[in-house]
mmCIF file of C-alpha atoms and ligand atoms in Angstrom:
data_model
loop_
_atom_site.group_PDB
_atom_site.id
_atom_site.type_symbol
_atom_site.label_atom_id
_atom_site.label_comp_id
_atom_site.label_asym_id
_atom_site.label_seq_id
_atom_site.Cartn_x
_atom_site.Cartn_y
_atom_site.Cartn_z
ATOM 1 C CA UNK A 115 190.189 -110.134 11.098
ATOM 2 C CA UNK A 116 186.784 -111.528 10.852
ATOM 3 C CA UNK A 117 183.410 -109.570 12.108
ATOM 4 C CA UNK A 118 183.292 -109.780 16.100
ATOM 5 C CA UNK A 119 181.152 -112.162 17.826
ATOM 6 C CA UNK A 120 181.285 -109.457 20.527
ATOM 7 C CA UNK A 121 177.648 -108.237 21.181
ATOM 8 C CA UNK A 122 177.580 -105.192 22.617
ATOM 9 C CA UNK A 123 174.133 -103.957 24.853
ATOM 10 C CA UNK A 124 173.253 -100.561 23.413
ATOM 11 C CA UNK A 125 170.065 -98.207 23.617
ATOM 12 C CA UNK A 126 169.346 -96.606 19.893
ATOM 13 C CA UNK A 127 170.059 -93.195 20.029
ATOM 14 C CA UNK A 128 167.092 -92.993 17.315
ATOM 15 C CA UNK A 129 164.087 -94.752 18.811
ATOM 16 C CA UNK A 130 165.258 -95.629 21.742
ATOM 17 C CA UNK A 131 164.687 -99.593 21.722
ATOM 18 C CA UNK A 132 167.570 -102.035 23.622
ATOM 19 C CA UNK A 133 169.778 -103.473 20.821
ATOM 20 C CA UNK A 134 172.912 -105.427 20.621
ATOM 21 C CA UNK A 135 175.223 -103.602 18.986
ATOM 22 C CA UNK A 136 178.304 -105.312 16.590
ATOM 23 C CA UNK A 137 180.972 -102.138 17.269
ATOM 24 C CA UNK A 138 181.707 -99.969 20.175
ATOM 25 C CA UNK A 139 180.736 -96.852 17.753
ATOM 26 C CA UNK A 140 177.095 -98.513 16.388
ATOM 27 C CA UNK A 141 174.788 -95.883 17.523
ATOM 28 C CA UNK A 142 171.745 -97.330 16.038
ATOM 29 C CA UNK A 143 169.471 -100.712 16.355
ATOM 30 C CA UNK A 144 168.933 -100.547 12.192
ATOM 31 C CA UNK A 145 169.418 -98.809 9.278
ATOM 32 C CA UNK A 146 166.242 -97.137 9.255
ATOM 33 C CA UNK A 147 166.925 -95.894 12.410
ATOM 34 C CA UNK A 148 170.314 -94.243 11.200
ATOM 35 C CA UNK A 149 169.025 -92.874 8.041
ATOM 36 C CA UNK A 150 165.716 -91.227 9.931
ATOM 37 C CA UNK A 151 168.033 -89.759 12.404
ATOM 38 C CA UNK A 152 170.417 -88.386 9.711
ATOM 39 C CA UNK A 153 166.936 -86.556 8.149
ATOM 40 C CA UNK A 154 165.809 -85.395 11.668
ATOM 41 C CA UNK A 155 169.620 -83.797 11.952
ATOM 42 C CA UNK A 156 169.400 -82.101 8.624
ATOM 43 C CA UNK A 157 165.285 -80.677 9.593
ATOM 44 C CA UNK A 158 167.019 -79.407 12.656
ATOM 45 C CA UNK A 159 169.580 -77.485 11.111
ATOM 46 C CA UNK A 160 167.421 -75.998 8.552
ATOM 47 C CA UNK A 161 164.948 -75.141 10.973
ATOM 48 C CA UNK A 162 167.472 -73.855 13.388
ATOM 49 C CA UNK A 163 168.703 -71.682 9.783
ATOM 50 C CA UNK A 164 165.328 -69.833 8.791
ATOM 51 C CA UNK A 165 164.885 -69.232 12.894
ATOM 52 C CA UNK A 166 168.454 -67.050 12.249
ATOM 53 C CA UNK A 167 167.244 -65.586 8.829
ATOM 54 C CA UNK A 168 163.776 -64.297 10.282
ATOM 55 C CA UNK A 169 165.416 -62.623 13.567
ATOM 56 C CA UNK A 170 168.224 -61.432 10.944
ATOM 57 C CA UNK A 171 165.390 -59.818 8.918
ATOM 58 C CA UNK A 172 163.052 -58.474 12.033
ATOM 59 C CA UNK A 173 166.732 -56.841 12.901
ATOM 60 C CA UNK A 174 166.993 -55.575 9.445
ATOM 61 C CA UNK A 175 163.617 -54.537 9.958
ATOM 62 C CA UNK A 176 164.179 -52.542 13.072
ATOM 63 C CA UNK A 177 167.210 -50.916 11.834
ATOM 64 C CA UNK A 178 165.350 -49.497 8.524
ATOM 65 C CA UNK A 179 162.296 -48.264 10.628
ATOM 66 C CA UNK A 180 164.834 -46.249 12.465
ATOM 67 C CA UNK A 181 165.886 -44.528 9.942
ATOM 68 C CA UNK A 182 162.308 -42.873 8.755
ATOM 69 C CA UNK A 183 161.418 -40.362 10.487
ATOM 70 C CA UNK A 184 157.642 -40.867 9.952
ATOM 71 C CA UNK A 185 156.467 -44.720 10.586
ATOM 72 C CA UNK A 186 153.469 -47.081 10.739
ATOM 73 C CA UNK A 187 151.175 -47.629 13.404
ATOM 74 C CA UNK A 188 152.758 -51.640 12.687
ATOM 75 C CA UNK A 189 156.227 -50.034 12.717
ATOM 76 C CA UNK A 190 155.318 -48.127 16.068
ATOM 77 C CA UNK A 191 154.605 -51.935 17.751
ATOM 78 C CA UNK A 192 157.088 -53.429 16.212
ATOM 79 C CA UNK A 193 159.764 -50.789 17.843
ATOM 80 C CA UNK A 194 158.274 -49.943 21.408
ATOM 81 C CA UNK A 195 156.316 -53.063 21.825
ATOM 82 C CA UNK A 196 153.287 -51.201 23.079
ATOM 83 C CA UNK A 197 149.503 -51.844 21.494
ATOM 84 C CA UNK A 198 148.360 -50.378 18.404
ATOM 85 C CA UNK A 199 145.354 -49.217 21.019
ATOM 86 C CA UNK A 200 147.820 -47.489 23.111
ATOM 87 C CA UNK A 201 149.561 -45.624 19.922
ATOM 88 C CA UNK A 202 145.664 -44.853 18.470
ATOM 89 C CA UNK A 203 144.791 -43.435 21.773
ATOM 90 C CA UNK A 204 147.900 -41.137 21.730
ATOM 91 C CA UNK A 205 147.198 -39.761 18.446
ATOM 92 C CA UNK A 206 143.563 -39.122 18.998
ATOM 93 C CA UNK A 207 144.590 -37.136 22.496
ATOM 94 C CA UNK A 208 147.032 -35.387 20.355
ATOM 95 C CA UNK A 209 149.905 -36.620 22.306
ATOM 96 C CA UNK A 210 151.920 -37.945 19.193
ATOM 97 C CA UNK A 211 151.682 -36.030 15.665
ATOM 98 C CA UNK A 212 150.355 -38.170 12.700
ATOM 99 C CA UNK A 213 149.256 -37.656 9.109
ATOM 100 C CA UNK A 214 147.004 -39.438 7.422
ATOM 101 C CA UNK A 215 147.753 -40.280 4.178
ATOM 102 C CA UNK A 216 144.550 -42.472 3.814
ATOM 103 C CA UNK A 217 142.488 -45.167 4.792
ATOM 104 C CA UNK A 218 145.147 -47.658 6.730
ATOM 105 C CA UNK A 219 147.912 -45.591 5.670
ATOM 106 C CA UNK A 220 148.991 -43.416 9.327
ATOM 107 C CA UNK A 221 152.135 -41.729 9.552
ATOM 108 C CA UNK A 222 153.370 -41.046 13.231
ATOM 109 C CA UNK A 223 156.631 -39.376 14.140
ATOM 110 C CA UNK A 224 159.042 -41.585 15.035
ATOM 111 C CA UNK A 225 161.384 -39.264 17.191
ATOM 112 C CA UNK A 226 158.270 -37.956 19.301
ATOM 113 C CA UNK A 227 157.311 -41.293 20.029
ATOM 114 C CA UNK A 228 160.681 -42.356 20.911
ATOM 115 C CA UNK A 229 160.672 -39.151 23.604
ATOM 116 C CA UNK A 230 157.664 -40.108 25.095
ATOM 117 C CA UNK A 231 158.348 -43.755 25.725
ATOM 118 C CA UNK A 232 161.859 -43.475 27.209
ATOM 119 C CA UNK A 233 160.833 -40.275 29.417
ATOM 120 C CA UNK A 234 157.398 -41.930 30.332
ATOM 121 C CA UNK A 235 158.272 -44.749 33.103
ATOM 122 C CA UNK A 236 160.377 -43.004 35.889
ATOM 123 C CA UNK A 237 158.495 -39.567 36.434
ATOM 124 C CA UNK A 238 154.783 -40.919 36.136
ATOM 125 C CA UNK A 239 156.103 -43.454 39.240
ATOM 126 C CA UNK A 240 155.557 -40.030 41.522
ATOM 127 C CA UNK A 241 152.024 -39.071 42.524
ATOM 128 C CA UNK A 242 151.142 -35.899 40.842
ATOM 129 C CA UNK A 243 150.692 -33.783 43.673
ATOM 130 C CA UNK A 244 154.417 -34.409 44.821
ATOM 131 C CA UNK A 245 155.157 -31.923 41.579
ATOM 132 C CA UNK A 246 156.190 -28.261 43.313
ATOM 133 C CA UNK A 247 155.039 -25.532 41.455
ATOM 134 C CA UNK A 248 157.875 -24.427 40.272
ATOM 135 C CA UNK A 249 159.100 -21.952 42.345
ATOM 136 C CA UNK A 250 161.925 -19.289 41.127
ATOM 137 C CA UNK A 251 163.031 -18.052 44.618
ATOM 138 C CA UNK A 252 165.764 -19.117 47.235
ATOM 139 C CA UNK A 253 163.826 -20.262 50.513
ATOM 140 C CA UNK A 254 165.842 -17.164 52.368
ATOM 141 C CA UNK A 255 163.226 -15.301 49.948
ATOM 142 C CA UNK A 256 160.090 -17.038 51.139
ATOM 143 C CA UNK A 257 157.976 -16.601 54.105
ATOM 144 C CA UNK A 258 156.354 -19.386 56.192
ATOM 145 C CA UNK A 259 152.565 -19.087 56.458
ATOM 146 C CA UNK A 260 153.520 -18.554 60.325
ATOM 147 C CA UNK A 261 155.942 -15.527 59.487
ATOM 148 C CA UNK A 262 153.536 -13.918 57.710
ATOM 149 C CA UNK A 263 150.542 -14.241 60.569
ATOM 150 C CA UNK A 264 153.417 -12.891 63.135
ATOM 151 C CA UNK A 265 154.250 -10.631 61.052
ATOM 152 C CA UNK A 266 150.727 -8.843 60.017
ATOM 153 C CA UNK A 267 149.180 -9.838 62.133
ATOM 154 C CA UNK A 268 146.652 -11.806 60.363
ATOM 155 C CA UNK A 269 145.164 -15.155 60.628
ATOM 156 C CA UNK A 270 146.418 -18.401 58.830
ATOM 157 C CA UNK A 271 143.394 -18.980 57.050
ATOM 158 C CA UNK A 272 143.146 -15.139 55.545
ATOM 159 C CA UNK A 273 146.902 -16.015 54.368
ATOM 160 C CA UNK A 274 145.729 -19.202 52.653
ATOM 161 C CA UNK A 275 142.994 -17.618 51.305
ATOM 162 C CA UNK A 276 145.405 -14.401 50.038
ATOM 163 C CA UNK A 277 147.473 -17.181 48.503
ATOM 164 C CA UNK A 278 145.218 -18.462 46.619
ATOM 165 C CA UNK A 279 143.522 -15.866 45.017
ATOM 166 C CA UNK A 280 146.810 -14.105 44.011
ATOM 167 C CA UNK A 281 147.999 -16.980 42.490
ATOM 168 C CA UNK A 282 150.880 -17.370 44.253
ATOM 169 C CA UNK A 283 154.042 -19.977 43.930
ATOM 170 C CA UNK A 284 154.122 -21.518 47.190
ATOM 171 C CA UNK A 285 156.239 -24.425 47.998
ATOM 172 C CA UNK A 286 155.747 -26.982 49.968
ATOM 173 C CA UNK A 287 158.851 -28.450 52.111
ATOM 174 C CA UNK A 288 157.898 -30.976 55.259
ATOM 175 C CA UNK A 289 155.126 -29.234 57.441
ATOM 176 C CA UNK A 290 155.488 -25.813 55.834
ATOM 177 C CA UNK A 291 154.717 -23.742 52.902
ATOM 178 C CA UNK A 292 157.196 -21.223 51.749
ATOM 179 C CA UNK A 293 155.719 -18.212 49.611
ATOM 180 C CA UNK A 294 157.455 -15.347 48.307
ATOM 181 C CA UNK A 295 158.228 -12.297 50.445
ATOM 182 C CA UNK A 296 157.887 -9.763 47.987
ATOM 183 C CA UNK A 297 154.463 -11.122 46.981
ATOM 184 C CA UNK A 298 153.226 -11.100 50.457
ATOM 185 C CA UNK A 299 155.093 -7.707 51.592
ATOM 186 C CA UNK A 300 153.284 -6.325 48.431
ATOM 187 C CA UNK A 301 149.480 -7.551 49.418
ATOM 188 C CA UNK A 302 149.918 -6.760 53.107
ATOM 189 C CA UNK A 303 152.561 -3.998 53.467
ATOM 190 C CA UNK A 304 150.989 -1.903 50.673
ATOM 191 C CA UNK A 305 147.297 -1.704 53.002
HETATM 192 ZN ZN1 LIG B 423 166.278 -97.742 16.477
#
C-alpha cells in the first residue's frame, strides 16, 4: 500500500492556517508546526507544575505560621488577609499584644489575633446602642418608669433623672424601660 492520494481539508491545530492533510490523524500543516506545538505542551505543563509547587509551599507556609504562637506583621496578612495598616493600627490602640524585637522585627500574638478576627464581623453588624446594659434581674423584678410614677407618686422626668444619677441598670424592651425594684423601693421608699 502506497501513500494516499487522498487529500484531506484540515485546519492546523498549531497556527491555525487551512491545510490539506495526507492522514485522517495529521493534526498539523508542517513540521514546524508539530514540533512548536509539542514545546508549547511541555511550557504548559511546567508552568501548570511550579503554579502547584508555589500554592503547595504558600500552604506549607500557612500551616507553619500556625503553629507559632508569636508571628510577623507579613505572617499576620498572609493568614487573615487584612492590611499591614489595619494590624499596625491594632497594635498601636493596644488591641493586639506585640513585642518588638527590633527595627522590622514585630512579634504579634497569633491566637489574639485569631479571636479578634473571627468574633469581629457578626456583633459589630448591630448599632451600639442596641447593647442592654447588662441587666442581672428577671423583668418580674423590674419596675416600668410608669409603675414607679403611680406608685410614688412622682413625675417621669424626676424618675429619669433618679436613674441616672444612681447609676442604675435599666433595660430597655419595646416602649419601656424596666429598672430594678429594689433600687427604686430603696431611693423612694426609704424618704
Ligand atoms: Zn501550522
Amino acid at each position: 500500500m502506497g501513500v494516499s492520494k487522498l487529500k484531506i481539508p484540515k485546519i492546523c491545530e498549531h497556527c491555525g492556517k487551512p491545510f490539506e492533510a495526507k492522514t485522517v490523524t495529521t493534526r498539523f500543516c508542517s513540521s514546524t508546526c508539530a514540533n512548536k506545538s509539542g514545546r508549547a505542551r511541555k511550557q504548559q505543563a511546567k508552568e501548570i507544575e511550579k503554579k502547584q509547587t508555589i500554592l503547595e509551599q504558600s500552604a506549607n507556609q500557612i500551616a507553619e505560621i500556625q503553629t507559632r504562637p508569636y508571628i510577623s506583621i507579613s505572617e499576620a496578612v498572609i493568614l487573615f488577609g487584612i492590611s499591614k495598616d489595619t494590624i499596625r493600627r491594632l497594635i498601636k490602640a493596644g488591641k493586639i499584644p506585640a513585642i518588638n524585637l527590633g527595627q522590622r522585627l514585630t512579634r504579634i500574638s497569633r491566637v489574639h489575633i485569631e479571636s479578634m478576627f473571627t468574633a469581629i464581623d457578626i456583633p459589630q453588624e448591630k448599632p451600639q446602642e442596641e447593647k442592654p446594659v447588662k441587666l442581672q434581674y428577671e423583668q418580674s423584678e423590674c419596675y416600668t418608669i410608669g409603675e414607679i410614677t403611680e406608685k410614688y407618686g412622682v413625675s417621669p422626668s424626676t424618675v429619669d433623672k433618679t436613674i441616672r444619677k444612681n447609676s442604675i441598670p435599666k433595660r430597655q424592651v419595646g416602649k419601656f424601660v424596666y429598672v430594678p425594684k429594689i433600687m427604686i423601693d430603696k431611693i423612694f421608699g426609704g424618704k
